[in-house]
CSV table of C-alpha atoms in Angstrom, one decimal:
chain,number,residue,atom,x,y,z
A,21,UNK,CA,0.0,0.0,0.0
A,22,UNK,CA,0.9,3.7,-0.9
A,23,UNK,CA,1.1,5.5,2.9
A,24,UNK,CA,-0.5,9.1,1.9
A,25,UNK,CA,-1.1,10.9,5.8
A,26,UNK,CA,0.0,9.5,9.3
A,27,UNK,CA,-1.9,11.0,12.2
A,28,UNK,CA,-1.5,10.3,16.1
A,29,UNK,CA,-4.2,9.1,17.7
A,30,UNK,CA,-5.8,10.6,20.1
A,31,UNK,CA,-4.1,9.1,23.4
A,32,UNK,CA,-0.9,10.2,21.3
A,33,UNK,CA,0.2,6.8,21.6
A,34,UNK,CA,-1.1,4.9,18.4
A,35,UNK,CA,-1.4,5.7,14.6
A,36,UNK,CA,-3.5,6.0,12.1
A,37,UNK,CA,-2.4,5.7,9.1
A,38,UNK,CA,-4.2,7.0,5.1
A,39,UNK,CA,-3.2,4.7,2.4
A,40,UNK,CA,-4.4,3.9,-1.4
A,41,UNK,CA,-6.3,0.8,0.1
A,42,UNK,CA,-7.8,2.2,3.2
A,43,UNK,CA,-7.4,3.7,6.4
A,44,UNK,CA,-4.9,1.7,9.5
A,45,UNK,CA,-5.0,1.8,12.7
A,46,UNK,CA,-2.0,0.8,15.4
A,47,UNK,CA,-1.1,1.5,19.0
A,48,UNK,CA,2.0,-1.1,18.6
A,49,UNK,CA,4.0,-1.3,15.2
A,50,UNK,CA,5.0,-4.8,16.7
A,51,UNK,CA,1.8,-6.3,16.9
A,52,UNK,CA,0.7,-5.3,13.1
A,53,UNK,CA,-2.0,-2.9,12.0
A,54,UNK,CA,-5.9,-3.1,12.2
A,55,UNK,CA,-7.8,-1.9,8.8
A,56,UNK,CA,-10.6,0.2,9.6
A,57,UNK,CA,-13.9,-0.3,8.3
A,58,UNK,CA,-15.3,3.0,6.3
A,59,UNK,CA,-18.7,1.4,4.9
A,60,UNK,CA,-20.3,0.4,2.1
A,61,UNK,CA,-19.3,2.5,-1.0
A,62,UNK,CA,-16.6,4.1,0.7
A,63,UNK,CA,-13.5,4.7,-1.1
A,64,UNK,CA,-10.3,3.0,0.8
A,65,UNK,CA,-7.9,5.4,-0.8
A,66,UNK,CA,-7.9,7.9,1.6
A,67,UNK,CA,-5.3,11.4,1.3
A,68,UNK,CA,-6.0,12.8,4.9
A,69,UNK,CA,-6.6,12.1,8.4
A,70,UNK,CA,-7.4,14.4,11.7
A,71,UNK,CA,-8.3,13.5,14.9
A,72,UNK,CA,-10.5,16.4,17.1
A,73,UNK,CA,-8.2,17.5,19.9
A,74,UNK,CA,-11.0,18.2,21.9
A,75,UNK,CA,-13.3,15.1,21.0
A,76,UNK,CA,-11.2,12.4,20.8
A,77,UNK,CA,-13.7,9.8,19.6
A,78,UNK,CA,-14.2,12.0,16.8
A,79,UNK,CA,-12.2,10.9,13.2
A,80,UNK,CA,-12.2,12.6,10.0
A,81,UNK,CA,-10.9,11.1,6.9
A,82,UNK,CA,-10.8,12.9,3.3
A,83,UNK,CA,-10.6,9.9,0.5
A,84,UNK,CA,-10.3,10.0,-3.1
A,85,UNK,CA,-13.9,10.2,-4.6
A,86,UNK,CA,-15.8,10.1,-1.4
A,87,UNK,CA,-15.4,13.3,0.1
A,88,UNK,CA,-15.3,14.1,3.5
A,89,UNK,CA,-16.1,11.3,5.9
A,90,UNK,CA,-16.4,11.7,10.0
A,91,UNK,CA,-16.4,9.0,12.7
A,92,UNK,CA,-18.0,10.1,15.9
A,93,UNK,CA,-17.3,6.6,18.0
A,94,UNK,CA,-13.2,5.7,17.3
A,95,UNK,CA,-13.8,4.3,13.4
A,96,UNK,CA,-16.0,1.7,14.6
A,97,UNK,CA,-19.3,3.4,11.8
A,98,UNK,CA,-18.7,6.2,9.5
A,99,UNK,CA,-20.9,8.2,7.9
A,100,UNK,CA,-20.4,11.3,4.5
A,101,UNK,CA,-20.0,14.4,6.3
A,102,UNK,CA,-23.3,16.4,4.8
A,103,UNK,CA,-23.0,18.8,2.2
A,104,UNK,CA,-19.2,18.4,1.4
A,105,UNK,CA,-17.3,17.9,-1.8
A,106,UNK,CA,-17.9,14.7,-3.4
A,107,UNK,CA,-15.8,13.0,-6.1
A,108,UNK,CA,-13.0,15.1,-5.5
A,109,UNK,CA,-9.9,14.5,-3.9
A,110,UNK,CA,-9.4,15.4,-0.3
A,111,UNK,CA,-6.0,17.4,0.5
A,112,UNK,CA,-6.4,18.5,4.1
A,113,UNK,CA,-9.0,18.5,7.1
A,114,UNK,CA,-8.5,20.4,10.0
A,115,UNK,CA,-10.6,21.1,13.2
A,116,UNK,CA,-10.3,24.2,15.7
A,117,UNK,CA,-9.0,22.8,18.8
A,118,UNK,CA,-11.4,25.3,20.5
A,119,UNK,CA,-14.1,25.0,18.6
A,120,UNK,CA,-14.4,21.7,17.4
A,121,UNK,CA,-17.5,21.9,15.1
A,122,UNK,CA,-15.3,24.8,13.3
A,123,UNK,CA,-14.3,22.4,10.5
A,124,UNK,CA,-11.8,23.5,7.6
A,125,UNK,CA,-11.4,20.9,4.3
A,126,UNK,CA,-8.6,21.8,1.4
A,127,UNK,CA,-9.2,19.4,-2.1
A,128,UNK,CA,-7.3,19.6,-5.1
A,129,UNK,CA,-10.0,22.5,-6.4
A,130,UNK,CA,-10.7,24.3,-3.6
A,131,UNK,CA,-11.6,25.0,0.0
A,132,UNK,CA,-14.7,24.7,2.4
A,133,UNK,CA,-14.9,25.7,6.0
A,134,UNK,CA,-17.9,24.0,8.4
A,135,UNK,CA,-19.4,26.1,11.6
A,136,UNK,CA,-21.7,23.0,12.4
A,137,UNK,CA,-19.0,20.2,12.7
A,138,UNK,CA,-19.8,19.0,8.9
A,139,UNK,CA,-23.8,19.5,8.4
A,140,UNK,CA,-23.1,22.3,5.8
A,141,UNK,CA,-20.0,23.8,4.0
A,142,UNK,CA,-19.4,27.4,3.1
A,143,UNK,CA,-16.9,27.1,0.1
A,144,UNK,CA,-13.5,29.8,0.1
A,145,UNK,CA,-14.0,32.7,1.2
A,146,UNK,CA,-12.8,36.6,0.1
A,147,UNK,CA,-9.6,36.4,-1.6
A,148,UNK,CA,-8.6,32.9,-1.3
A,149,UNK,CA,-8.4,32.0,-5.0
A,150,UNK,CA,-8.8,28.3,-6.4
A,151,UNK,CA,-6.0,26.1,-5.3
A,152,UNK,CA,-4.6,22.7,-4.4
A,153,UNK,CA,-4.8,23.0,-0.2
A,154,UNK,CA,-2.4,21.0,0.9
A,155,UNK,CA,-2.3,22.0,4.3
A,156,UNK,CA,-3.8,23.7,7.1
A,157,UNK,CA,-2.6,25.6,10.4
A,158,UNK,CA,-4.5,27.1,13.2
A,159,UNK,CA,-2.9,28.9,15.7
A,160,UNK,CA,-3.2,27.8,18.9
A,161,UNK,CA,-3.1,31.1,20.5
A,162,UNK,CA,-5.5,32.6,18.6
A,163,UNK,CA,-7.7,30.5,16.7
A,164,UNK,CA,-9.5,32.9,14.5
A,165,UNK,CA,-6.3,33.0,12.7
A,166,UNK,CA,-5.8,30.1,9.7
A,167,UNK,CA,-3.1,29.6,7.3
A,168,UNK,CA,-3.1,27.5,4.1
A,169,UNK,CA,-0.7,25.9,1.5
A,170,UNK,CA,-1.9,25.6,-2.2
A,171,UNK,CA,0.5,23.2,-4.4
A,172,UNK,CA,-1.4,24.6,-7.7
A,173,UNK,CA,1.2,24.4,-10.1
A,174,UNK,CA,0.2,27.6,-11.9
A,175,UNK,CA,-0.3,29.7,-8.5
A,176,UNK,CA,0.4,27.9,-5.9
A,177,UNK,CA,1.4,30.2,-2.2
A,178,UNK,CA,0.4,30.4,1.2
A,179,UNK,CA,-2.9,32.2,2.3
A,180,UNK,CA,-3.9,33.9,6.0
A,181,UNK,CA,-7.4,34.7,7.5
A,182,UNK,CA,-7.6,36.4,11.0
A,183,UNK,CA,-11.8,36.1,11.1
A,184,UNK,CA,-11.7,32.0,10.7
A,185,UNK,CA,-11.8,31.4,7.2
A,186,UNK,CA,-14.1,33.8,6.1
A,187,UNK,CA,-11.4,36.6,4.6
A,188,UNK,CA,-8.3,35.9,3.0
A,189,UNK,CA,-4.7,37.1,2.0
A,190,UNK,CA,-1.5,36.0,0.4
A,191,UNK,CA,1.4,35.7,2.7
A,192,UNK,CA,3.3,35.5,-0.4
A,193,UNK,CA,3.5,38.3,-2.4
A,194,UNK,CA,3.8,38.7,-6.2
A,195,UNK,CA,6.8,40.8,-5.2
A,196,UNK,CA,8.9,38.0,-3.6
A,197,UNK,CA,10.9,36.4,-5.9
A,198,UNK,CA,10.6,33.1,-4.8
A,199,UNK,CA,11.8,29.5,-6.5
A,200,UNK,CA,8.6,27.6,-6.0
A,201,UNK,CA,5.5,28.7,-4.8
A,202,UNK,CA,3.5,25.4,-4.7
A,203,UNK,CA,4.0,24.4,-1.0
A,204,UNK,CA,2.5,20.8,-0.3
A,205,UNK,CA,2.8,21.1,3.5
A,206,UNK,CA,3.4,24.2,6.3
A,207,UNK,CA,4.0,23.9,10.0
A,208,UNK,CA,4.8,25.8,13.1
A,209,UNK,CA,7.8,25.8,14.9
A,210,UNK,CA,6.7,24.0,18.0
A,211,UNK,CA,9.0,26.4,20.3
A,212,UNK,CA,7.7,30.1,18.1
A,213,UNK,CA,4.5,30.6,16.7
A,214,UNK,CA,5.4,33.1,14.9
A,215,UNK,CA,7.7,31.1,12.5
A,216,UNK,CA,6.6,29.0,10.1
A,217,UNK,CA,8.2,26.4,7.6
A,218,UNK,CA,6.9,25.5,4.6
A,219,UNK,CA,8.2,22.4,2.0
A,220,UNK,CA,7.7,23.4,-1.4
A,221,UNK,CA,7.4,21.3,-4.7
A,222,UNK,CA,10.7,21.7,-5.7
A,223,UNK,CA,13.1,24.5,-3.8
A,224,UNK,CA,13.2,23.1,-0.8
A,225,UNK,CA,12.1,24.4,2.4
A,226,UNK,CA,11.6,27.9,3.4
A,227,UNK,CA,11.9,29.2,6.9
A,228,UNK,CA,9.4,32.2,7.0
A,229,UNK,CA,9.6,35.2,10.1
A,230,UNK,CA,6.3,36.6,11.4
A,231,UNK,CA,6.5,39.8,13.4
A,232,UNK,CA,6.3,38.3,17.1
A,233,UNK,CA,2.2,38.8,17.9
């Protein structure tokens, strides 16, 4: 199998693993892997994973042509999250760890944020343009405050909303002359906030410098 995402579970001492044949499960490497169930119809090629920090029986898995799908008891029934993207390609799924029915969902098109943990989907937002979202941060320290990769090979960059999604702009500016700008993952710098990294298609990484907050 092709690994795609790897995700901690929520004790912190297991994995869950996203592959091209379905979605594994382990709390010991040793003792092998359980597959996990997703239902009838479900596609087992599955491109993201996130547990809810705040509900931990809570699962959400993004999968090739089934959309979004959420588990609210460990993986042991799944259902389609209502209302989002179907038959495309999930890239990222992120919840607020405050606000856990604040759902955000990147696909290879686009990006949809949820207020009601999944019922309904608002799709972008003001000035995020269509992308490949690869990726998606929330700052723990202020959680109105979300930034997203796009690896769109003809516009790719990195996007920032301070009201949750629901205003956008580029980090990135058309000024910077930059190698790449399609960046398939971003992350914080566990010890400063205010610095992030970001892997890009093919330039390597760049270390990026916010103005401390």
């Amino acid at each position: 199998d092709k690994v795609r995402v790897i995700e901690n579970t929520a004790d912190g001492k297991g994995l869950l693993v996203g592959t091209d044949k379905g979605l594994y499960r382990t709390h010991d490497v040793t003792k092998g892997w359980e597959k996990i169930y997703l239902g009838v119809g479900i596609s087992d090629s599955v491109f993201a994973v996130h547990v809810s920090p705040t509900r931990p029986d809570t699962i959400w898995a993004g999968t090739a042509t089934s959309g979004v799908i959420v588990s609210h008891d460990n993986g042991k029934t799944w259902a389609k999250a209502g209302g989002a993207v179907d038959n495309v390609p999930v890239s990222s799924i992120r919840t607020d760890p405050e606000r856990p029915d604040y759902v955000y969902v990147g696909t290879i098109q686009t990006f949809y944020t949820s207020r009601d943990g999944g019922k309904s989907w608002n799709r972008r937002g003001g000035g995020l343009p269509l992308g490949n979202f690869t990726s998606i941060l929330i700052n723990p320290s202020n959680t109105d405050e979300v930034i997203v990769s796009s690896a769109l090979d003809t516009d790719g960059g990195m996007y920032i909303s301070n009201d949750a999604g629901n205003k956008w702009k580029r980090v990135d500016g058309k000024d910077m002359k930059l190698a790449s700008r399609r960046l398939w993952s971003i992350a914080f710098d566990p010890q400063d906030h205010n610095r992030i990294y970001a892997a890009t298609h093919s330039s390597g990484i760049y270390r990026i410098q916010r103005a401390a907050e």
